[in-house]
Short mmCIF file of C-alpha atoms in Angstrom, two decimals:
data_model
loop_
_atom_site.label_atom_id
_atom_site.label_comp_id
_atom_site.label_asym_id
_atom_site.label_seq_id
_atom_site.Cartn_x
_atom_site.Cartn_y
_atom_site.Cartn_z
CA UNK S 29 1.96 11.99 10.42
CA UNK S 30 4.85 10.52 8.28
CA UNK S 31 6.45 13.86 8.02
CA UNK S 32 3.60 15.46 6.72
CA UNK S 33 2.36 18.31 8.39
CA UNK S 34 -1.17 19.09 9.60
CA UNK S 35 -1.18 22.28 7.34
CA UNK S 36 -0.16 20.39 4.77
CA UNK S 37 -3.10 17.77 5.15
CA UNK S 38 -5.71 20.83 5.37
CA UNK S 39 -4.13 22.36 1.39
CA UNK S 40 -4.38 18.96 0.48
CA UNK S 41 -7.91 18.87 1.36
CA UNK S 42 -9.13 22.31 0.26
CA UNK S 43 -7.14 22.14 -3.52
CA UNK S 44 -6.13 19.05 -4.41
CA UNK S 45 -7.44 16.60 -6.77
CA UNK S 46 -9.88 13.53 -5.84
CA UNK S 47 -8.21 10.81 -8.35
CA UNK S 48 -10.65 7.79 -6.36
CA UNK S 49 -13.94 7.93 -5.25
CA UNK S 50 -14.96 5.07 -2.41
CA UNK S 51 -18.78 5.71 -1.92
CA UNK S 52 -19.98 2.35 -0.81
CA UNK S 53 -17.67 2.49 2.29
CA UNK S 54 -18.85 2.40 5.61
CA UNK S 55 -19.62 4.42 7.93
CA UNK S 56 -19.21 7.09 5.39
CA UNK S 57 -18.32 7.36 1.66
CA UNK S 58 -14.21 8.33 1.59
CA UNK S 59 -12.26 9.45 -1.21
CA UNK S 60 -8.66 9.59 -2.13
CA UNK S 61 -7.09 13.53 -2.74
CA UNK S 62 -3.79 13.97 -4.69
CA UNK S 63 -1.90 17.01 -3.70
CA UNK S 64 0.97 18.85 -4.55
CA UNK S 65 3.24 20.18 -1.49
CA UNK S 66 6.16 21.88 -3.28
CA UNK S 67 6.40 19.35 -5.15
CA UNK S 68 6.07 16.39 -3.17
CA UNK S 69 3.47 14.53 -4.09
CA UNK S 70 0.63 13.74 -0.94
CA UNK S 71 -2.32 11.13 -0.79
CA UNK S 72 -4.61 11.96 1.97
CA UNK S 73 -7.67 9.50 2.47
CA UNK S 74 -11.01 11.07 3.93
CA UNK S 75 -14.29 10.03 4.69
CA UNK S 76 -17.24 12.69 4.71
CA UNK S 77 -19.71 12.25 7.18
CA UNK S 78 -22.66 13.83 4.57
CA UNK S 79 -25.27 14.58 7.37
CA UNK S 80 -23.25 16.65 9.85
CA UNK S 81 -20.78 17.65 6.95
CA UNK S 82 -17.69 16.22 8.89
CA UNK S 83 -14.44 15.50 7.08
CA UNK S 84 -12.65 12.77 8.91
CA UNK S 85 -8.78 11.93 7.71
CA UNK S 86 -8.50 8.59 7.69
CA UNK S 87 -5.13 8.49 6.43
CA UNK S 88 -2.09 10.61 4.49
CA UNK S 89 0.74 9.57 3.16
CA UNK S 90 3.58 10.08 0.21
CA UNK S 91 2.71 7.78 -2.60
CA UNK S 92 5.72 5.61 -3.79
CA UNK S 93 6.26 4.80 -7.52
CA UNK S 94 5.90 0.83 -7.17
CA UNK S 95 2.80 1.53 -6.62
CA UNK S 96 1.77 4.14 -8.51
CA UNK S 97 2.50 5.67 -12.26
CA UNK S 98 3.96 8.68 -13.20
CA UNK S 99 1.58 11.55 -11.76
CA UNK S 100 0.61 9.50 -8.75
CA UNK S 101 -3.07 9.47 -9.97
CA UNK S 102 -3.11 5.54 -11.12
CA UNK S 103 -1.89 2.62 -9.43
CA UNK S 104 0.12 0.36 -10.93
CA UNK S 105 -1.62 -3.41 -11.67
CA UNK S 106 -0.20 -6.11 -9.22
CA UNK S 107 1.70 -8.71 -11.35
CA UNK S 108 -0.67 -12.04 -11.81
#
């Protein structure tokens, strides 16, 4: 998983910090977590299946900054 450990996914889960919220998506409502690894910055993407209470990863992966501003919590606006 792009050098990110399964470990690491679960922390990111359990304490990080949902900076976008998705919950018109289908078949479940996802969100977007920010954690912290030592430092290392990790965006893990999950949708929650509300009626059995499943957490599905849909994907993880280190956020880059042309994407994203300082603190990894906004994305940068695409040039128009």
């Amino acid at each position: 998983m792009r050098g990110i450990t399964e470990e690491e996914v679960y922390a990111v889960i359990d304490y990080g910090e949902v900076i976008e919220a998705y919950p018109g998506d289908t078949p479940y409502p996802s969100r977007l977590i920010l954690g912290w690894i030592r430092n290392r910055p990790i965006h893990v993407v999950v949708a929650d299946d509300l009626e059995t209470g499943t957490i599905v990863v849909v994907t993880t992966y280190e956020p880059d900054n042309e994407r994203w501003l300082p603190g990894f919590r906004v994305r940068r606006r695409r040039p128009e």
